[in-house]
mmCIF file of C-alpha atoms in Angstrom:
data_model
loop_
_atom_site.group_PDB
_atom_site.id
_atom_site.type_symbol
_atom_site.label_atom_id
_atom_site.label_comp_id
_atom_site.label_asym_id
_atom_site.label_seq_id
_atom_site.Cartn_x
_atom_site.Cartn_y
_atom_site.Cartn_z
ATOM 1 C CA MET A 231 141.137 9.177 109.003
ATOM 2 C CA ALA A 232 139.455 12.211 106.888
ATOM 3 C CA GLY A 233 135.794 12.379 105.657
ATOM 4 C CA PRO A 234 135.638 11.544 102.077
ATOM 5 C CA GLY A 235 134.483 15.554 102.398
ATOM 6 C CA ASP A 236 137.380 17.065 103.821
ATOM 7 C CA PRO A 237 140.725 17.758 102.149
ATOM 8 C CA PRO A 238 143.655 14.697 101.846
ATOM 9 C CA GLU A 239 145.707 16.807 104.744
ATOM 10 C CA GLY A 240 142.253 16.760 107.206
ATOM 11 C CA THR A 241 140.366 19.804 108.421
ATOM 12 C CA PRO A 242 142.586 23.210 109.538
ATOM 13 C CA ASP A 243 142.871 23.202 113.415
ATOM 14 C CA GLY A 244 141.351 20.045 113.706
ATOM 15 C CA THR A 245 137.705 21.038 113.063
ATOM 16 C CA SER A 246 135.607 18.980 110.935
ATOM 17 C CA GLY A 247 133.913 19.209 107.955
ATOM 18 C CA ASN A 248 130.640 19.702 109.068
ATOM 19 C CA ALA A 249 131.310 22.964 110.503
ATOM 20 C CA GLU A 250 129.987 24.884 107.784
ATOM 21 C CA ASP A 251 126.680 23.673 109.553
ATOM 22 C CA GLU A 252 126.935 27.094 111.675
ATOM 23 C CA TYR A 253 126.630 29.359 108.917
ATOM 24 C CA ARG A 254 123.328 27.449 107.236
ATOM 25 C CA SER A 255 121.522 29.869 109.012
ATOM 26 C CA VAL A 256 122.519 32.721 107.431
ATOM 27 C CA VAL A 257 120.630 33.520 103.983
ATOM 28 C CA PHE A 258 122.437 35.033 101.014
ATOM 29 C CA ASP A 259 119.143 36.484 99.372
ATOM 30 C CA GLU A 260 119.556 38.688 96.689
ATOM 31 C CA SER A 261 118.707 41.682 98.691
ATOM 32 C CA PHE A 262 121.709 40.496 100.813
ATOM 33 C CA VAL A 263 123.999 40.493 97.422
ATOM 34 C CA ARG A 264 122.626 44.007 96.343
ATOM 35 C CA ALA A 265 124.020 45.735 99.119
ATOM 36 C CA ALA A 266 127.388 43.993 99.114
ATOM 37 C CA ARG A 267 129.794 46.590 99.388
ATOM 38 C CA ILE A 268 131.781 44.702 96.944
ATOM 39 C CA GLN A 269 131.403 43.246 94.149
ATOM 40 C CA GLU A 270 133.460 40.685 91.945
ATOM 41 C CA TYR A 271 133.914 40.905 88.736
ATOM 42 C CA SER A 272 132.851 38.600 85.626
ATOM 43 C CA ALA A 273 135.732 36.810 83.984
ATOM 44 C CA GLU A 274 135.360 38.039 80.861
ATOM 45 C CA GLU A 275 135.756 41.489 82.174
ATOM 46 C CA ARG A 276 138.570 40.406 84.289
ATOM 47 C CA LEU A 277 140.187 39.422 80.594
ATOM 48 C CA SER A 278 138.882 42.073 78.560
ATOM 49 C CA ASP A 279 139.560 45.064 81.289
ATOM 50 C CA HIS A 280 142.790 43.269 83.392
ATOM 51 C CA ALA A 281 140.923 44.494 86.412
ATOM 52 C CA PRO A 282 140.945 43.439 90.000
ATOM 53 C CA ALA A 283 138.833 40.818 90.783
ATOM 54 C CA VAL A 284 137.009 42.667 92.725
ATOM 55 C CA ARG A 285 135.234 46.652 93.024
ATOM 56 C CA ARG A 286 133.795 48.322 95.042
ATOM 57 C CA ARG A 287 129.886 49.516 94.538
ATOM 58 C CA PRO A 288 128.428 52.923 94.902
ATOM 59 C CA PRO A 289 126.644 53.064 98.075
ATOM 60 C CA LEU A 290 122.743 52.282 97.452
ATOM 61 C CA ARG A 291 120.715 55.570 97.685
ATOM 62 C CA ARG A 292 117.772 54.850 99.785
ATOM 63 C CA GLY A 293 114.367 56.473 99.516
ATOM 64 C CA LEU A 294 112.192 56.795 101.903
ATOM 65 C CA SER A 295 109.689 54.371 103.123
ATOM 66 C CA ARG A 296 106.514 54.639 101.917
ATOM 67 C CA GLN A 297 104.983 55.309 105.473
ATOM 68 C CA ALA A 298 107.718 58.345 105.399
ATOM 69 C CA LEU A 299 105.843 59.378 102.087
ATOM 70 C CA ILE A 300 102.684 59.215 103.442
ATOM 71 C CA LEU A 301 103.278 60.999 106.878
ATOM 72 C CA VAL A 302 105.083 63.759 104.752
ATOM 73 C CA LEU A 303 102.000 63.973 102.453
ATOM 74 C CA LEU A 304 99.322 63.796 105.657
ATOM 75 C CA ILE A 305 101.531 67.057 106.900
ATOM 76 C CA ALA A 306 101.574 69.264 104.082
ATOM 77 C CA VAL A 307 98.184 68.422 103.796
ATOM 78 C CA ALA A 308 97.011 69.394 107.580
ATOM 79 C CA PHE A 309 99.325 72.600 107.128
ATOM 80 C CA GLY A 310 97.713 73.705 103.674
ATOM 81 C CA THR A 311 94.329 73.200 104.944
ATOM 82 C CA ALA A 312 95.090 75.545 108.274
ATOM 83 C CA VAL A 313 96.647 78.211 106.221
ATOM 84 C CA TYR A 314 93.381 78.141 104.053
ATOM 85 C CA MET A 315 91.292 78.207 106.910
ATOM 86 C CA GLY A 316 93.030 81.124 108.831
ATOM 87 C CA LEU A 317 92.695 83.258 105.485
ATOM 88 C CA ARG A 318 89.041 82.103 104.801
ATOM 89 C CA SER A 319 87.887 82.820 108.501
ATOM 90 C CA PRO A 320 84.805 84.346 109.354
ATOM 91 C CA TYR A 321 85.862 86.126 111.760
ATOM 92 C CA GLN A 322 88.403 87.603 109.925
ATOM 93 C CA ASN A 323 86.227 88.944 107.272
ATOM 94 C CA GLN A 324 83.896 90.319 109.770
ATOM 95 C CA ALA A 325 86.779 92.396 110.953
ATOM 96 C CA LEU A 326 88.165 92.940 107.054
ATOM 97 C CA ARG A 327 84.358 94.437 106.649
ATOM 98 C CA ARG A 328 83.873 97.902 106.351
ATOM 99 C CA SER A 329 80.082 99.519 106.402
ATOM 100 C CA VAL A 330 79.890 103.201 104.746
ATOM 101 C CA GLU A 331 76.710 104.988 105.345
ATOM 102 C CA PRO A 332 75.835 106.863 102.434
ATOM 103 C CA LEU A 333 75.679 110.597 102.579
ATOM 104 C CA ARG A 334 72.732 112.357 104.177
ATOM 105 C CA MET A 335 72.968 115.761 103.110
ATOM 106 C CA THR A 336 70.167 118.734 103.325
ATOM 107 C CA VAL A 337 70.821 122.233 101.967
ATOM 108 C CA ILE A 338 68.860 125.228 102.890
ATOM 109 C CA PRO A 339 68.552 128.334 100.610
ATOM 110 C CA LEU A 340 68.567 131.766 102.600
ATOM 111 C CA SER A 341 66.412 134.314 100.934
ATOM 112 C CA PRO A 342 67.051 138.393 101.246
ATOM 113 C CA GLN A 343 64.245 140.447 102.836
ATOM 114 C CA GLY A 344 65.066 142.665 100.286
ATOM 115 C CA VAL A 345 67.713 144.391 97.537
ATOM 116 C CA VAL A 346 70.834 142.615 98.088
ATOM 117 C CA PRO A 347 73.356 145.069 98.833
ATOM 118 C CA GLY A 348 76.285 145.909 96.695
ATOM 119 C CA ALA A 349 79.547 147.973 96.741
ATOM 120 C CA ALA A 350 81.995 148.679 94.035
ATOM 121 C CA THR A 351 85.060 146.805 95.440
ATOM 122 C CA PRO A 352 85.242 143.939 97.565
ATOM 123 C CA GLU A 353 86.996 144.820 100.358
ATOM 124 C CA ALA A 354 84.023 147.816 100.969
ATOM 125 C CA LEU A 355 81.857 144.607 101.462
ATOM 126 C CA PHE A 356 84.103 142.756 103.763
ATOM 127 C CA ALA A 357 84.591 146.439 105.687
ATOM 128 C CA HIS A 358 81.385 146.635 106.472
ATOM 129 C CA SER A 359 79.909 142.319 107.303
ATOM 130 C CA PRO A 360 80.189 140.263 109.746
ATOM 131 C CA ALA A 361 83.194 139.099 108.164
ATOM 132 C CA ALA A 362 85.326 141.566 108.449
ATOM 133 C CA GLN A 363 87.716 139.427 111.352
ATOM 134 C CA PHE A 364 87.306 136.397 109.470
ATOM 135 C CA ARG A 365 90.504 135.353 108.242
ATOM 136 C CA ILE A 366 91.064 134.672 104.401
ATOM 137 C CA GLY A 367 91.501 130.828 102.605
ATOM 138 C CA ALA A 368 92.955 128.305 104.693
ATOM 139 C CA GLU A 369 94.033 130.231 108.024
ATOM 140 C CA GLY A 370 90.108 130.080 108.517
ATOM 141 C CA ILE A 371 90.227 126.554 108.709
ATOM 142 C CA PRO A 372 92.982 125.974 112.387
ATOM 143 C CA LEU A 373 94.104 122.756 113.336
ATOM 144 C CA PRO A 374 92.838 122.258 117.240
ATOM 145 C CA ALA A 375 94.892 120.390 119.789
ATOM 146 C CA SER A 376 95.008 117.529 118.863
ATOM 147 C CA ARG A 377 94.833 114.160 122.028
ATOM 148 C CA ARG A 378 94.825 110.628 121.397
ATOM 149 C CA THR A 379 91.704 108.889 122.451
ATOM 150 C CA ALA A 380 91.442 105.477 124.071
ATOM 151 C CA HIS A 381 91.299 103.669 120.953
ATOM 152 C CA PHE A 382 93.485 106.302 118.194
ATOM 153 C CA SER A 383 96.876 107.752 119.090
ATOM 154 C CA ASP A 384 97.690 111.906 118.805
ATOM 155 C CA SER A 385 99.318 110.895 115.044
ATOM 156 C CA GLN A 386 96.099 109.339 113.985
ATOM 157 C CA VAL A 387 93.789 112.330 115.513
ATOM 158 C CA VAL A 388 95.906 115.093 113.712
ATOM 159 C CA THR A 389 95.843 112.575 110.080
ATOM 160 C CA ALA A 390 91.797 112.993 110.461
ATOM 161 C CA LEU A 391 91.941 116.410 111.656
ATOM 162 C CA THR A 392 94.715 117.143 108.325
ATOM 163 C CA THR A 393 92.185 115.486 106.230
ATOM 164 C CA ALA A 394 88.856 116.999 107.326
ATOM 165 C CA LYS A 395 90.437 120.091 106.724
ATOM 166 C CA ASP A 396 91.659 119.614 103.524
ATOM 167 C CA TYR A 397 88.577 117.742 102.794
ATOM 168 C CA LEU A 398 87.266 121.565 103.664
ATOM 169 C CA VAL A 399 89.750 123.530 101.167
ATOM 170 C CA HIS A 400 88.995 121.599 98.170
ATOM 171 C CA SER A 401 85.511 121.671 98.495
ATOM 172 C CA SER A 402 85.130 125.152 99.608
ATOM 173 C CA LEU A 403 88.199 127.427 98.497
ATOM 174 C CA TYR A 404 89.591 125.977 95.126
ATOM 175 C CA PRO A 405 88.644 127.963 92.291
ATOM 176 C CA GLU A 406 88.827 125.555 89.816
ATOM 177 C CA VAL A 407 85.966 123.419 91.969
ATOM 178 C CA LEU A 408 83.724 127.308 92.816
ATOM 179 C CA THR A 409 83.207 127.575 89.547
ATOM 180 C CA GLY A 410 82.175 123.889 88.324
ATOM 181 C CA GLN A 411 85.063 123.367 86.158
ATOM 182 C CA GLN A 412 86.829 120.592 88.588
ATOM 183 C CA VAL A 413 85.647 118.140 91.134
ATOM 184 C CA ARG A 414 88.426 115.495 90.956
ATOM 185 C CA PRO A 415 90.394 117.413 93.724
ATOM 186 C CA VAL A 416 87.479 116.872 96.073
ATOM 187 C CA ARG A 417 86.746 113.441 94.836
ATOM 188 C CA ALA A 418 90.370 112.245 95.467
ATOM 189 C CA LEU A 419 89.690 112.288 99.193
ATOM 190 C CA VAL A 420 86.406 110.391 99.415
ATOM 191 C CA ASP A 421 86.464 106.802 100.530
ATOM 192 C CA ALA A 422 86.449 104.605 97.686
ATOM 193 C CA ASP A 423 82.721 102.857 99.309
ATOM 194 C CA GLN A 424 81.345 106.704 98.737
ATOM 195 C CA LEU A 425 82.398 107.045 95.331
ATOM 196 C CA ASP A 426 79.279 105.523 93.488
ATOM 197 C CA GLN A 427 77.173 108.125 95.527
ATOM 198 C CA PHE A 428 79.800 110.425 94.787
ATOM 199 C CA ASP A 429 79.442 110.213 90.861
ATOM 200 C CA GLU A 430 75.503 110.071 90.658
ATOM 201 C CA SER A 431 75.252 112.743 92.164
ATOM 202 C CA PHE A 432 77.370 114.601 89.304
ATOM 203 C CA SER A 433 76.448 112.619 86.612
ATOM 204 C CA ARG A 434 72.201 112.392 88.230
ATOM 205 C CA PRO A 435 71.834 115.549 90.694
ATOM 206 C CA THR A 436 68.576 114.591 92.574
ATOM 207 C CA ALA A 437 67.007 116.769 95.395
ATOM 208 C CA ASP A 438 66.485 113.774 97.213
ATOM 209 C CA GLY A 439 68.988 114.285 99.828
ATOM 210 C CA ARG A 440 71.203 111.763 99.015
ATOM 211 C CA HIS A 441 72.551 113.066 95.069
ATOM 212 C CA ALA A 442 72.583 116.722 94.828
ATOM 213 C CA PRO A 443 76.231 118.195 93.933
ATOM 214 C CA THR A 444 75.970 121.076 96.232
ATOM 215 C CA GLY A 445 75.811 118.925 99.465
ATOM 216 C CA TRP A 446 79.847 117.428 98.810
ATOM 217 C CA LEU A 447 80.887 120.829 97.724
ATOM 218 C CA VAL A 448 80.328 124.831 96.924
ATOM 219 C CA ARG A 449 80.025 125.868 93.470
ATOM 220 C CA PHE A 450 78.212 128.307 91.445
ATOM 221 C CA ASP A 451 76.727 128.342 88.066
ATOM 222 C CA PRO A 452 79.183 129.739 85.651
ATOM 223 C CA ALA A 453 76.592 131.060 83.877
ATOM 224 C CA ARG A 454 75.813 133.680 86.046
ATOM 225 C CA VAL A 455 78.234 134.623 88.550
ATOM 226 C CA GLN A 456 82.209 134.478 88.879
ATOM 227 C CA LEU A 457 84.436 135.233 91.772
ATOM 228 C CA ALA A 458 84.911 138.861 92.133
ATOM 229 C CA ASP A 459 87.614 138.108 94.780
ATOM 230 C CA THR A 460 89.599 134.993 95.495
ATOM 231 C CA ARG A 461 90.390 135.665 98.540
ATOM 232 C CA ILE A 462 87.630 133.573 100.504
ATOM 233 C CA ARG A 463 86.695 134.796 104.187
ATOM 234 C CA VAL A 464 86.618 132.291 106.778
ATOM 235 C CA GLN A 465 85.839 130.987 109.937
ATOM 236 C CA GLY A 466 84.854 127.857 111.876
ATOM 237 C CA THR A 467 85.720 125.393 114.184
ATOM 238 C CA LEU A 468 87.264 121.168 113.585
ATOM 239 C CA SER A 469 86.983 118.775 116.259
ATOM 240 C CA ALA A 470 87.947 115.248 116.982
ATOM 241 C CA ALA A 471 86.321 112.304 118.956
ATOM 242 C CA GLU A 472 86.238 108.779 119.062
ATOM 243 C CA THR A 473 82.624 106.953 118.078
ATOM 244 C CA ASP A 474 84.017 103.423 119.180
ATOM 245 C CA SER A 475 86.837 101.547 118.873
ATOM 246 C CA ALA A 476 87.049 101.299 115.322
ATOM 247 C CA THR A 477 85.600 105.120 113.955
ATOM 248 C CA LEU A 478 86.699 108.057 114.323
ATOM 249 C CA GLU A 479 84.304 111.558 113.366
ATOM 250 C CA VAL A 480 85.919 114.775 112.786
ATOM 251 C CA THR A 481 83.186 117.622 113.150
ATOM 252 C CA ALA A 482 83.372 120.656 111.012
ATOM 253 C CA ASP A 483 81.134 124.145 111.161
ATOM 254 C CA HIS A 484 82.504 126.947 108.911
ATOM 255 C CA THR A 485 81.149 129.843 107.757
ATOM 256 C CA PHE A 486 82.744 130.799 104.028
ATOM 257 C CA VAL A 487 81.831 134.207 102.543
ATOM 258 C CA TYR A 488 82.624 134.752 99.045
ATOM 259 C CA ALA A 489 82.825 138.264 96.941
ATOM 260 C CA LEU A 490 80.423 137.763 93.190
ATOM 261 C CA ARG A 491 80.169 139.566 90.211
ATOM 262 C CA PRO A 492 78.111 139.088 87.236
ATOM 263 C CA THR A 493 79.735 136.628 84.537
ATOM 264 C CA GLY A 494 81.377 138.163 82.020
ATOM 265 C CA ALA A 495 81.153 141.601 84.321
ATOM 266 C CA GLN A 496 84.171 144.242 84.098
ATOM 267 C CA THR A 497 85.981 145.251 86.973
ATOM 268 C CA GLY A 498 83.863 148.054 87.781
ATOM 269 C CA ALA A 499 80.515 146.106 88.015
ATOM 270 C CA GLU A 500 79.360 146.181 91.602
ATOM 271 C CA ALA A 501 80.084 143.263 93.968
ATOM 272 C CA SER A 502 78.247 141.580 96.576
ATOM 273 C CA LEU A 503 78.919 139.010 98.907
ATOM 274 C CA PHE A 504 77.239 135.510 99.299
ATOM 275 C CA THR A 505 78.000 133.394 102.769
ATOM 276 C CA VAL A 506 77.494 129.345 103.314
ATOM 277 C CA ARG A 507 77.767 128.034 106.532
ATOM 278 C CA ARG A 508 78.982 124.290 106.189
ATOM 279 C CA GLU A 509 78.056 121.770 108.908
ATOM 280 C CA LEU A 510 80.099 118.421 107.661
ATOM 281 C CA HIS A 511 80.632 115.404 110.016
ATOM 282 C CA PHE A 512 83.558 112.990 108.552
ATOM 283 C CA ARG A 513 84.065 109.049 109.511
ATOM 284 C CA PHE A 514 87.556 107.555 109.816
ATOM 285 C CA ASP A 515 88.323 104.066 109.881
ATOM 286 C CA ARG A 516 92.041 102.614 110.078
ATOM 287 C CA VAL A 517 92.108 102.138 106.217
ATOM 288 C CA ASP A 518 91.123 106.223 105.272
ATOM 289 C CA LEU A 519 93.569 107.173 108.035
ATOM 290 C CA ARG A 520 96.019 104.817 106.046
ATOM 291 C CA THR A 521 95.135 106.449 102.805
ATOM 292 C CA HIS A 522 94.590 110.046 103.607
ATOM 293 C CA GLN A 523 90.384 109.823 102.930
ATOM 294 C CA LEU A 524 87.456 110.467 104.470
ATOM 295 C CA GLN A 525 83.518 109.547 104.855
ATOM 296 C CA LEU A 526 81.122 111.894 104.806
ATOM 297 C CA SER A 527 78.026 111.320 106.436
ATOM 298 C CA VAL A 528 76.483 114.541 107.448
ATOM 299 C CA SER A 529 75.802 117.709 105.691
ATOM 300 C CA TYR A 530 74.211 120.220 106.139
ATOM 301 C CA VAL A 531 74.440 123.688 104.319
ATOM 302 C CA GLN A 532 72.699 126.961 104.760
ATOM 303 C CA ALA A 533 73.658 129.594 101.685
ATOM 304 C CA GLY A 534 72.452 132.430 100.727
ATOM 305 C CA PRO A 535 71.539 134.938 99.315
ATOM 306 C CA LEU A 536 69.793 132.798 97.273
ATOM 307 C CA SER A 537 65.760 132.625 95.780
ATOM 308 C CA CYS A 538 63.868 129.323 97.146
ATOM 309 C CA ALA A 539 62.063 129.541 93.709
ATOM 310 C CA GLU A 540 65.419 128.608 92.263
ATOM 311 C CA ASP A 541 66.851 124.604 91.859
ATOM 312 C CA SER A 542 70.345 124.166 94.360
ATOM 313 C CA THR A 543 70.763 120.748 93.756
ATOM 314 C CA ASN A 544 73.283 120.945 91.030
ATOM 315 C CA HIS A 545 74.678 124.811 91.696
ATOM 316 C CA LEU A 546 73.899 127.577 93.910
ATOM 317 C CA ARG A 547 72.792 130.605 91.680
ATOM 318 C CA PRO A 548 73.125 133.469 94.211
ATOM 319 C CA LEU A 549 71.134 136.796 93.786
ATOM 320 C CA LEU A 550 73.847 139.357 93.488
ATOM 321 C CA ALA A 551 73.913 143.282 93.872
ATOM 322 C CA GLY A 552 70.444 145.158 93.335
ATOM 323 C CA GLN A 553 68.752 141.933 93.261
ATOM 324 C CA THR A 554 65.526 140.807 95.149
ATOM 325 C CA ALA A 555 64.410 137.049 95.922
ATOM 326 C CA LYS A 556 61.816 135.909 93.016
ATOM 327 C CA ALA A 557 58.648 135.428 94.170
ATOM 328 C CA GLY A 558 56.441 132.071 95.135
ATOM 329 C CA GLY A 559 58.949 128.564 96.323
ATOM 330 C CA PRO A 560 58.811 125.113 96.722
ATOM 331 C CA ALA A 561 55.508 124.078 94.862
ATOM 332 C CA GLY A 562 55.088 122.143 98.556
ATOM 333 C CA THR A 563 56.061 119.719 101.185
ATOM 334 C CA ASP A 564 54.738 115.624 100.815
ATOM 335 C CA PRO A 565 54.747 114.522 104.220
ATOM 336 C CA TYR A 566 54.736 110.815 102.512
ATOM 337 C CA ALA A 567 57.944 111.868 100.478
ATOM 338 C CA THR A 568 60.362 111.338 103.497
ATOM 339 C CA ASP A 569 63.438 111.500 101.588
ATOM 340 C CA ASP A 570 62.192 114.953 99.646
ATOM 341 C CA ALA A 571 64.047 118.053 100.579
ATOM 342 C CA THR A 572 63.397 120.705 98.041
ATOM 343 C CA ALA A 573 60.813 121.859 100.332
ATOM 344 C CA LEU A 574 63.350 123.498 102.409
ATOM 345 C CA CYS A 575 64.348 127.439 102.616
ATOM 346 C CA GLY A 576 65.019 130.203 105.249
ATOM 347 C CA ALA A 577 64.913 133.672 105.506
ATOM 348 C CA LEU A 578 68.568 135.889 105.709
ATOM 349 C CA ALA A 579 68.759 138.016 108.156
ATOM 350 C CA THR A 580 69.288 141.684 107.311
ATOM 351 C CA SER A 581 72.164 141.568 110.001
ATOM 352 C CA ALA A 582 73.900 139.234 107.732
ATOM 353 C CA GLN A 583 74.706 141.716 105.197
ATOM 354 C CA PRO A 584 76.911 144.259 104.752
ATOM 355 C CA LYS A 585 75.985 148.058 105.493
ATOM 356 C CA VAL A 586 76.656 149.653 102.349
#
């Protein structure tokens, strides 16, 4: 006989109505219902839209769990910190920090022993002078055979030598520079960390061994002299050597011979020769090699005929044909002023003058 809760025909397959007890452990909570892929329309929705009894629900977009979000955030913070510390690393900053020393310069005027010789043409002067066999212009500054060093390639050594030659050409052979009209061609080759010293040398020239324009380049007082011949005679040497794993040094030792006349003089006026010997030491690090610039560390200049009584800091004021050196000279040397370079003066040998 069927139980009170069983159908009149009894339970199918002879099972008891208590069979539902095996599903009581299944809990149809709200999350289970929400996760169902099939949802039953309400009676009202079925009447109004004539829709089927059920509809398929779109799959739920499950977001990242809180733990996953925290993990991703921690990884991002760690990565950002590593990048920041790498950029701010003190070791990297030390590697990028460059130590550029100021230029040390010495300009020594050479005083003639007698009257400065002259001639009607520069050719006659050069032919009877020690510069007779010198080459003209940049041809007198040939590049030596270059070899790689322990830490610099052949091309880097060539770049250093070429940049040094360009500096010599711009600072010793350009008529615009020699006559004081321009300094830009020279300035463009100077390392950025020396530009303050360079600019101060021209804005406030001082005979302190650091800020003399004539230590950076050759230039004459345009109020007194002019070039009688732009074909300047040159002879000298260039050499390159590695001073450490980060620095190349190029040494230049050249003698430049100029033919000069008084400013405003006619072509027929006598010309005279003026000799400048420049010993320059250039330094190059890898930044300089890349930018085609240089650091000028030492400039040692001897020039004559000059009068020791004249100031050669800002311009060179050559003695011209028929002139003699003025009496007197620097006031004296102060042994306590270690940076005073004004008392340096020498005598120009007679053999250095043309025999005319």
